[in-house]
Amino acid sequence: DGGITQSPKYLFRKEGQNVTLSCEQNLNHDAMYWYRQDPGQGLRLIYYSQIVNDFQKGDIAEGYSVSREKKESFPLTVTSAQKNPTAFYLCASSRDRGEGTEQYFGPGTRLTVT
Amino acid sequence: GENVEQHPSTLSVQEGDSAVIKCTYSDSASNYFPWYKQELGKRPQLIIDIRSNVGEKKDQRIAVTLNKTAKHFSLHITETQPEDSAVYFCAARDTGFQKLVFGTGTRLLVSP
């Protein structure tokens, strides 16, 4: 299934706690992405990284943070500042940022905050 | 930046019928247009893509057409089967920020 993994599959947290979602890929891809998926709203980009030690904000970055210290890893932290963190989170990677490179998605993490 | 609109949001067809999903984009410089299929609870998976130097591409029962002048592209599924039931997303590559911008998805239901 593409060599990109996310853990855990389900995650439960109390309001006010920070939580970190894991994303690892063994595809040797340069670019990695985090999306949030809510019912009826499609895929919204949170953060993306084209290269190690560099990342850019997507469309809904507020309340989230990322790091890209290694090529294969792109963890996402959902902070207590994120007002509505309950959602399905998808990580993706692509070979590079060149023209027409397919994005491969991980299996997703469903986060529930109560 | 790029903006992608997708219609319809839901589509119900009978098995064997054809299904068409349409997307429009705003950035005339966009050059890559993939389509993803997402089954319930699963990850999105690429089913077909098209580049701006091509007008149509087919893969068995699936085809994508691109009209650069009108800035729209469409997914065509022929001889639909119940296993085609899923949410389909179109996307366009934002050339300014080197990222994909996704449509809001179409839920396709194929009834036996």
PDB file of C-alpha atoms in Angstrom:
ATOM      1  CA  ASP A   1       0.000   0.000   0.000  1.00  0.00           C
ATOM      2  CA  GLY A   2       2.636   2.535  -0.969  1.00  0.00           C
ATOM      3  CA  GLY A   3       5.084   2.399   1.922  1.00  0.00           C
ATOM      4  CA  ILE A   4       3.635   5.248   3.938  1.00  0.00           C
ATOM      5  CA  THR A   5       2.413   4.553   7.437  1.00  0.00           C
ATOM      6  CA  GLN A   6       0.553   6.507  10.060  1.00  0.00           C
ATOM      7  CA  SER A   7       0.082   5.677  13.682  1.00  0.00           C
ATOM      8  CA  PRO A   8      -2.025   5.235  15.595  1.00  0.00           C
ATOM      9  CA  LYS A   9      -5.161   4.478  13.596  1.00  0.00           C
ATOM     10  CA  TYR A  10      -7.421   5.865  16.329  1.00  0.00           C
ATOM     11  CA  LEU A  11      -6.438   8.447  18.908  1.00  0.00           C
ATOM     12  CA  PHE A  12      -8.437   9.865  21.793  1.00  0.00           C
ATOM     13  CA  ARG A  13      -7.431  12.927  23.778  1.00  0.00           C
ATOM     14  CA  LYS A  14      -8.875  15.281  26.302  1.00  0.00           C
ATOM     15  CA  GLU A  15      -9.407  18.897  25.377  1.00  0.00           C
ATOM     16  CA  GLY A  16      -6.400  21.058  26.189  1.00  0.00           C
ATOM     17  CA  GLN A  17      -3.800  18.376  25.488  1.00  0.00           C
ATOM     18  CA  ASN A  18      -1.311  18.481  22.651  1.00  0.00           C
ATOM     19  CA  VAL A  19      -1.069  15.330  20.574  1.00  0.00           C
ATOM     20  CA  THR A  20       1.430  14.225  17.926  1.00  0.00           C
ATOM     21  CA  LEU A  21       0.480  12.135  14.909  1.00  0.00           C
ATOM     22  CA  SER A  22       3.151  10.036  13.279  1.00  0.00           C
ATOM     23  CA  CYS A  23       3.838   9.748   9.550  1.00  0.00           C
ATOM     24  CA  GLU A  24       6.675   7.661   8.101  1.00  0.00           C
ATOM     25  CA  GLN A  25       7.516   6.766   4.501  1.00  0.00           C
ATOM     26  CA  ASN A  26      10.109   4.427   3.044  1.00  0.00           C
ATOM     27  CA  LEU A  27       9.585   5.521  -0.563  1.00  0.00           C
ATOM     28  CA  ASN A  28      12.517   7.943  -0.552  1.00  0.00           C
ATOM     29  CA  HIS A  29      10.088  10.727  -1.396  1.00  0.00           C
ATOM     30  CA  ASP A  30      11.216  14.321  -0.991  1.00  0.00           C
ATOM     31  CA  ALA A  31       7.826  15.902  -0.429  1.00  0.00           C
ATOM     32  CA  MET A  32       5.379  15.172   2.389  1.00  0.00           C
ATOM     33  CA  TYR A  33       1.961  16.594   3.225  1.00  0.00           C
ATOM     34  CA  TRP A  34      -0.631  16.668   5.981  1.00  0.00           C
ATOM     35  CA  TYR A  35      -4.342  16.936   5.217  1.00  0.00           C
ATOM     36  CA  ARG A  36      -7.385  17.172   7.370  1.00  0.00           C
ATOM     37  CA  GLN A  37     -10.612  15.552   6.218  1.00  0.00           C
ATOM     38  CA  ASP A  38     -14.027  16.479   7.608  1.00  0.00           C
ATOM     39  CA  PRO A  39     -17.334  15.142   6.291  1.00  0.00           C
ATOM     40  CA  GLY A  40     -18.378  16.954   3.127  1.00  0.00           C
ATOM     41  CA  GLN A  41     -15.306  19.182   3.052  1.00  0.00           C
ATOM     42  CA  GLY A  42     -12.799  17.209   1.077  1.00  0.00           C
ATOM     43  CA  LEU A  43      -9.096  17.326   1.783  1.00  0.00           C
ATOM     44  CA  ARG A  44      -7.691  20.497   3.281  1.00  0.00           C
ATOM     45  CA  LEU A  45      -3.949  21.041   3.409  1.00  0.00           C
ATOM     46  CA  ILE A  46      -2.447  21.751   6.822  1.00  0.00           C
ATOM     47  CA  TYR A  47       1.313  21.779   6.186  1.00  0.00           C
ATOM     48  CA  TYR A  48       3.672  20.510   3.527  1.00  0.00           C
ATOM     49  CA  SER A  49       7.368  19.979   3.190  1.00  0.00           C
ATOM     50  CA  GLN A  50       9.339  19.844  -0.054  1.00  0.00           C
ATOM     51  CA  ILE A  51      12.658  19.001   1.543  1.00  0.00           C
ATOM     52  CA  VAL A  52      14.220  18.117   4.871  1.00  0.00           C
ATOM     53  CA  ASN A  53      14.350  20.963   7.404  1.00  0.00           C
ATOM     54  CA  ASP A  54      11.885  23.046   5.431  1.00  0.00           C
ATOM     55  CA  PHE A  55       8.087  23.234   5.495  1.00  0.00           C
ATOM     56  CA  GLN A  56       5.293  25.620   4.537  1.00  0.00           C
ATOM     57  CA  LYS A  57       1.883  26.390   5.920  1.00  0.00           C
ATOM     58  CA  GLY A  58      -1.101  25.118   4.005  1.00  0.00           C
ATOM     59  CA  ASP A  59      -4.614  26.486   4.039  1.00  0.00           C
ATOM     60  CA  ILE A  60      -5.504  25.625   7.656  1.00  0.00           C
ATOM     61  CA  ALA A  61      -2.225  25.675   9.614  1.00  0.00           C
ATOM     62  CA  GLU A  62      -3.509  27.496  12.699  1.00  0.00           C
ATOM     63  CA  GLY A  63      -3.295  25.304  15.791  1.00  0.00           C
ATOM     64  CA  TYR A  64      -0.914  22.811  14.171  1.00  0.00           C
ATOM     65  CA  SER A  65       2.846  22.413  14.040  1.00  0.00           C
ATOM     66  CA  VAL A  66       5.210  20.118  12.143  1.00  0.00           C
ATOM     67  CA  SER A  67       8.859  19.208  11.866  1.00  0.00           C
ATOM     68  CA  ARG A  68      10.900  17.607   9.100  1.00  0.00           C
ATOM     69  CA  GLU A  69      14.186  16.547  10.660  1.00  0.00           C
ATOM     70  CA  LYS A  70      14.427  13.371   8.585  1.00  0.00           C
ATOM     71  CA  LYS A  71      13.439  12.675   5.007  1.00  0.00           C
ATOM     72  CA  GLU A  72      11.243   9.730   5.972  1.00  0.00           C
ATOM     73  CA  SER A  73       9.367  11.363   8.859  1.00  0.00           C
ATOM     74  CA  PHE A  74       6.897  14.255   9.059  1.00  0.00           C
ATOM     75  CA  PRO A  75       5.097  14.327  12.418  1.00  0.00           C
ATOM     76  CA  LEU A  76       2.123  16.596  13.013  1.00  0.00           C
ATOM     77  CA  THR A  77       1.330  18.090  16.418  1.00  0.00           C
ATOM     78  CA  VAL A  78      -2.224  19.151  17.088  1.00  0.00           C
ATOM     79  CA  THR A  79      -1.994  21.797  19.779  1.00  0.00           C
ATOM     80  CA  SER A  80      -4.563  22.937  22.303  1.00  0.00           C
ATOM     81  CA  ALA A  81      -4.958  26.081  20.186  1.00  0.00           C
ATOM     82  CA  GLN A  82      -6.751  24.104  17.473  1.00  0.00           C
ATOM     83  CA  LYS A  83     -10.408  24.831  18.136  1.00  0.00           C
ATOM     84  CA  ASN A  84     -11.957  21.804  16.429  1.00  0.00           C
ATOM     85  CA  PRO A  85      -9.310  19.074  16.323  1.00  0.00           C
ATOM     86  CA  THR A  86     -11.625  16.087  15.939  1.00  0.00           C
ATOM     87  CA  ALA A  87     -11.123  14.895  12.354  1.00  0.00           C
ATOM     88  CA  PHE A  88      -9.539  12.312  10.092  1.00  0.00           C
ATOM     89  CA  TYR A  89      -5.896  13.193   9.379  1.00  0.00           C
ATOM     90  CA  LEU A  90      -4.136  11.982   6.259  1.00  0.00           C
ATOM     91  CA  CYS A  91      -0.452  12.127   5.516  1.00  0.00           C
ATOM     92  CA  ALA A  92       0.848  11.898   1.954  1.00  0.00           C
ATOM     93  CA  SER A  93       4.151  11.893   0.135  1.00  0.00           C
ATOM     94  CA  SER A  94       5.342  12.412  -3.419  1.00  0.00           C
ATOM     95  CA  ARG A  95       8.617  11.828  -5.216  1.00  0.00           C
ATOM     96  CA  ASP A  96       9.317  15.493  -5.719  1.00  0.00           C
ATOM     97  CA  ARG A  97       7.566  18.712  -6.460  1.00  0.00           C
ATOM     98  CA  GLY A  98       8.042  18.310 -10.151  1.00  0.00           C
ATOM     99  CA  GLU A  99       5.300  18.152 -12.704  1.00  0.00           C
ATOM    100  CA  GLY A 100       2.785  15.387 -12.375  1.00  0.00           C
ATOM    101  CA  THR A 101       4.070  13.434  -9.409  1.00  0.00           C
ATOM    102  CA  GLU A 102       1.525  11.223  -7.715  1.00  0.00           C
ATOM    103  CA  GLN A 103       0.777  11.711  -4.056  1.00  0.00           C
ATOM    104  CA  TYR A 104       0.588   8.508  -2.047  1.00  0.00           C
ATOM    105  CA  PHE A 105      -1.582   8.607   1.040  1.00  0.00           C
ATOM    106  CA  GLY A 106      -1.156   6.898   4.369  1.00  0.00           C
ATOM    107  CA  PRO A 107      -4.046   5.019   6.018  1.00  0.00           C
ATOM    108  CA  GLY A 108      -4.981   7.985   8.190  1.00  0.00           C
ATOM    109  CA  THR A 109      -5.407   8.689  11.892  1.00  0.00           C
ATOM    110  CA  ARG A 110      -8.841   9.397  13.300  1.00  0.00           C
ATOM    111  CA  LEU A 111      -8.449  11.839  16.181  1.00  0.00           C
ATOM    112  CA  THR A 112     -11.233  12.377  18.684  1.00  0.00           C
ATOM    113  CA  VAL A 113     -10.928  15.128  21.276  1.00  0.00           C
ATOM    114  CA  THR A 114     -13.480  15.357  24.077  1.00  0.00           C
TER     115      THR A 114
ATOM    116  CA  GLY B   1      -3.636  30.493  -5.692  1.00  0.00           C
ATOM    117  CA  GLU B   2      -5.555  27.681  -7.294  1.00  0.00           C
ATOM    118  CA  ASN B   3      -9.232  27.027  -6.565  1.00  0.00           C
ATOM    119  CA  VAL B   4     -11.033  23.836  -7.577  1.00  0.00           C
ATOM    120  CA  GLU B   5     -14.781  23.317  -7.659  1.00  0.00           C
ATOM    121  CA  GLN B   6     -16.346  19.882  -8.043  1.00  0.00           C
ATOM    122  CA  HIS B   7     -19.887  18.838  -8.991  1.00  0.00           C
ATOM    123  CA  PRO B   8     -22.104  17.102  -8.143  1.00  0.00           C
ATOM    124  CA  SER B   9     -21.573  16.449  -4.455  1.00  0.00           C
ATOM    125  CA  THR B  10     -23.580  13.219  -4.689  1.00  0.00           C
ATOM    126  CA  LEU B  11     -24.400  11.039  -7.668  1.00  0.00           C
ATOM    127  CA  SER B  12     -26.613   7.975  -7.724  1.00  0.00           C
ATOM    128  CA  VAL B  13     -26.702   5.674 -10.753  1.00  0.00           C
ATOM    129  CA  GLN B  14     -27.909   2.210 -11.620  1.00  0.00           C
ATOM    130  CA  GLU B  15     -25.395  -0.514 -12.261  1.00  0.00           C
ATOM    131  CA  GLY B  16     -24.320  -0.414 -15.895  1.00  0.00           C
ATOM    132  CA  ASP B  17     -25.024   3.301 -16.330  1.00  0.00           C
ATOM    133  CA  SER B  18     -22.330   5.900 -16.937  1.00  0.00           C
ATOM    134  CA  ALA B  19     -21.262   8.469 -14.347  1.00  0.00           C
ATOM    135  CA  VAL B  20     -19.697  11.867 -14.988  1.00  0.00           C
ATOM    136  CA  ILE B  21     -18.068  14.111 -12.401  1.00  0.00           C
ATOM    137  CA  LYS B  22     -16.970  17.607 -13.335  1.00  0.00           C
ATOM    138  CA  CYS B  23     -14.357  19.964 -11.923  1.00  0.00           C
ATOM    139  CA  THR B  24     -13.335  23.497 -12.750  1.00  0.00           C
ATOM    140  CA  TYR B  25     -10.089  25.212 -11.814  1.00  0.00           C
ATOM    141  CA  SER B  26      -9.011  28.829 -11.675  1.00  0.00           C
ATOM    142  CA  ASP B  27      -5.290  28.923 -12.464  1.00  0.00           C
ATOM    143  CA  SER B  28      -4.641  28.689 -16.179  1.00  0.00           C
ATOM    144  CA  ALA B  29      -1.040  27.698 -15.446  1.00  0.00           C
ATOM    145  CA  SER B  30      -2.072  24.473 -13.676  1.00  0.00           C
ATOM    146  CA  ASN B  31      -0.638  21.498 -15.532  1.00  0.00           C
ATOM    147  CA  TYR B  32      -1.512  18.338 -13.648  1.00  0.00           C
ATOM    148  CA  PHE B  33      -4.971  16.997 -12.781  1.00  0.00           C
ATOM    149  CA  PRO B  34      -5.308  13.739 -10.805  1.00  0.00           C
ATOM    150  CA  TRP B  35      -8.427  11.921  -9.690  1.00  0.00           C
ATOM    151  CA  TYR B  36      -8.550   9.984  -6.435  1.00  0.00           C
ATOM    152  CA  LYS B  37     -11.017   7.366  -5.216  1.00  0.00           C
ATOM    153  CA  GLN B  38     -11.644   6.964  -1.512  1.00  0.00           C
ATOM    154  CA  GLU B  39     -13.642   4.033  -0.206  1.00  0.00           C
ATOM    155  CA  LEU B  40     -15.287   4.318   3.186  1.00  0.00           C
ATOM    156  CA  GLY B  41     -12.682   4.477   5.956  1.00  0.00           C
ATOM    157  CA  LYS B  42      -9.803   4.000   3.526  1.00  0.00           C
ATOM    158  CA  ARG B  43      -7.064   6.201   2.119  1.00  0.00           C
ATOM    159  CA  PRO B  44      -7.523   8.066  -1.189  1.00  0.00           C
ATOM    160  CA  GLN B  45      -5.929   6.264  -4.115  1.00  0.00           C
ATOM    161  CA  LEU B  46      -5.033   7.642  -7.507  1.00  0.00           C
ATOM    162  CA  ILE B  47      -7.186   6.188 -10.278  1.00  0.00           C
ATOM    163  CA  ILE B  48      -6.208   8.324 -13.243  1.00  0.00           C
ATOM    164  CA  ASP B  49      -4.448  11.588 -13.994  1.00  0.00           C
ATOM    165  CA  ILE B  50      -3.969  13.891 -16.950  1.00  0.00           C
ATOM    166  CA  ARG B  51      -1.432  16.504 -17.869  1.00  0.00           C
ATOM    167  CA  SER B  52      -2.124  19.769 -19.623  1.00  0.00           C
ATOM    168  CA  ASN B  53      -0.604  18.678 -22.908  1.00  0.00           C
ATOM    169  CA  VAL B  54      -3.227  15.937 -23.293  1.00  0.00           C
ATOM    170  CA  GLY B  55      -6.963  16.327 -23.948  1.00  0.00           C
ATOM    171  CA  GLU B  56      -8.183  12.882 -22.980  1.00  0.00           C
ATOM    172  CA  LYS B  57      -6.896   9.779 -21.287  1.00  0.00           C
ATOM    173  CA  LYS B  58      -8.553   6.381 -20.877  1.00  0.00           C
ATOM    174  CA  ASP B  59      -7.937   3.397 -18.644  1.00  0.00           C
ATOM    175  CA  GLN B  60     -10.462   0.608 -19.182  1.00  0.00           C
ATOM    176  CA  ARG B  61     -13.820   1.915 -17.896  1.00  0.00           C
ATOM    177  CA  ILE B  62     -12.393   5.212 -16.677  1.00  0.00           C
ATOM    178  CA  ALA B  63     -11.603   8.272 -18.748  1.00  0.00           C
ATOM    179  CA  VAL B  64     -10.643  11.851 -18.005  1.00  0.00           C
ATOM    180  CA  THR B  65     -11.077  14.800 -20.347  1.00  0.00           C
ATOM    181  CA  LEU B  66      -9.458  18.200 -20.050  1.00  0.00           C
ATOM    182  CA  ASN B  67     -10.564  21.473 -21.614  1.00  0.00           C
ATOM    183  CA  LYS B  68      -7.796  23.982 -20.970  1.00  0.00           C
ATOM    184  CA  THR B  69      -9.622  26.854 -22.610  1.00  0.00           C
ATOM    185  CA  ALA B  70     -12.646  26.465 -20.360  1.00  0.00           C
ATOM    186  CA  LYS B  71     -10.497  25.343 -17.400  1.00  0.00           C
ATOM    187  CA  HIS B  72     -12.491  22.270 -16.619  1.00  0.00           C
ATOM    188  CA  PHE B  73     -11.882  18.554 -16.512  1.00  0.00           C
ATOM    189  CA  SER B  74     -14.178  15.595 -16.057  1.00  0.00           C
ATOM    190  CA  LEU B  75     -14.102  11.990 -14.910  1.00  0.00           C
ATOM    191  CA  HIS B  76     -16.153   9.506 -16.893  1.00  0.00           C
ATOM    192  CA  ILE B  77     -16.935   6.029 -15.595  1.00  0.00           C
ATOM    193  CA  THR B  78     -18.709   3.669 -17.977  1.00  0.00           C
ATOM    194  CA  GLU B  79     -20.547   0.440 -17.163  1.00  0.00           C
ATOM    195  CA  THR B  80     -20.590   1.287 -13.482  1.00  0.00           C
ATOM    196  CA  GLN B  81     -20.431  -1.498 -10.918  1.00  0.00           C
ATOM    197  CA  PRO B  82     -21.357  -1.517  -7.212  1.00  0.00           C
ATOM    198  CA  GLU B  83     -17.658  -1.568  -6.319  1.00  0.00           C
ATOM    199  CA  ASP B  84     -17.325   1.831  -7.990  1.00  0.00           C
ATOM    200  CA  SER B  85     -19.279   3.266  -5.065  1.00  0.00           C
ATOM    201  CA  ALA B  86     -16.926   5.635  -3.237  1.00  0.00           C
ATOM    202  CA  VAL B  87     -16.019   9.288  -2.877  1.00  0.00           C
ATOM    203  CA  TYR B  88     -14.095  10.703  -5.818  1.00  0.00           C
ATOM    204  CA  PHE B  89     -11.830  13.750  -5.549  1.00  0.00           C
ATOM    205  CA  CYS B  90     -10.429  15.819  -8.350  1.00  0.00           C
ATOM    206  CA  ALA B  91      -7.340  17.969  -7.868  1.00  0.00           C
ATOM    207  CA  ALA B  92      -5.250  20.507  -9.703  1.00  0.00           C
ATOM    208  CA  ARG B  93      -1.610  21.317  -9.192  1.00  0.00           C
ATOM    209  CA  ASP B  94      -1.015  24.819  -7.877  1.00  0.00           C
ATOM    210  CA  THR B  95       2.071  25.817  -9.836  1.00  0.00           C
ATOM    211  CA  GLY B  96       2.806  28.748  -7.554  1.00  0.00           C
ATOM    212  CA  PHE B  97       3.064  26.733  -4.359  1.00  0.00           C
ATOM    213  CA  GLN B  98       3.867  23.323  -5.832  1.00  0.00           C
ATOM    214  CA  LYS B  99       0.961  21.563  -4.165  1.00  0.00           C
ATOM    215  CA  LEU B 100      -2.311  19.907  -5.082  1.00  0.00           C
ATOM    216  CA  VAL B 101      -5.607  21.656  -4.465  1.00  0.00           C
ATOM    217  CA  PHE B 102      -8.508  19.238  -4.058  1.00  0.00           C
ATOM    218  CA  GLY B 103     -12.173  19.524  -4.884  1.00  0.00           C
ATOM    219  CA  THR B 104     -14.726  18.831  -2.175  1.00  0.00           C
ATOM    220  CA  GLY B 105     -15.510  15.347  -3.425  1.00  0.00           C
ATOM    221  CA  THR B 106     -18.372  13.486  -5.092  1.00  0.00           C
ATOM    222  CA  ARG B 107     -20.062  10.588  -3.365  1.00  0.00           C
ATOM    223  CA  LEU B 108     -20.955   8.058  -6.065  1.00  0.00           C
ATOM    224  CA  LEU B 109     -23.499   5.372  -5.250  1.00  0.00           C
ATOM    225  CA  VAL B 110     -24.015   2.569  -7.749  1.00  0.00           C
ATOM    226  CA  SER B 111     -27.136   0.543  -7.073  1.00  0.00           C
ATOM    227  CA  PRO B 112     -27.413  -3.081  -8.268  1.00  0.00           C
TER     228      PRO B 112
END
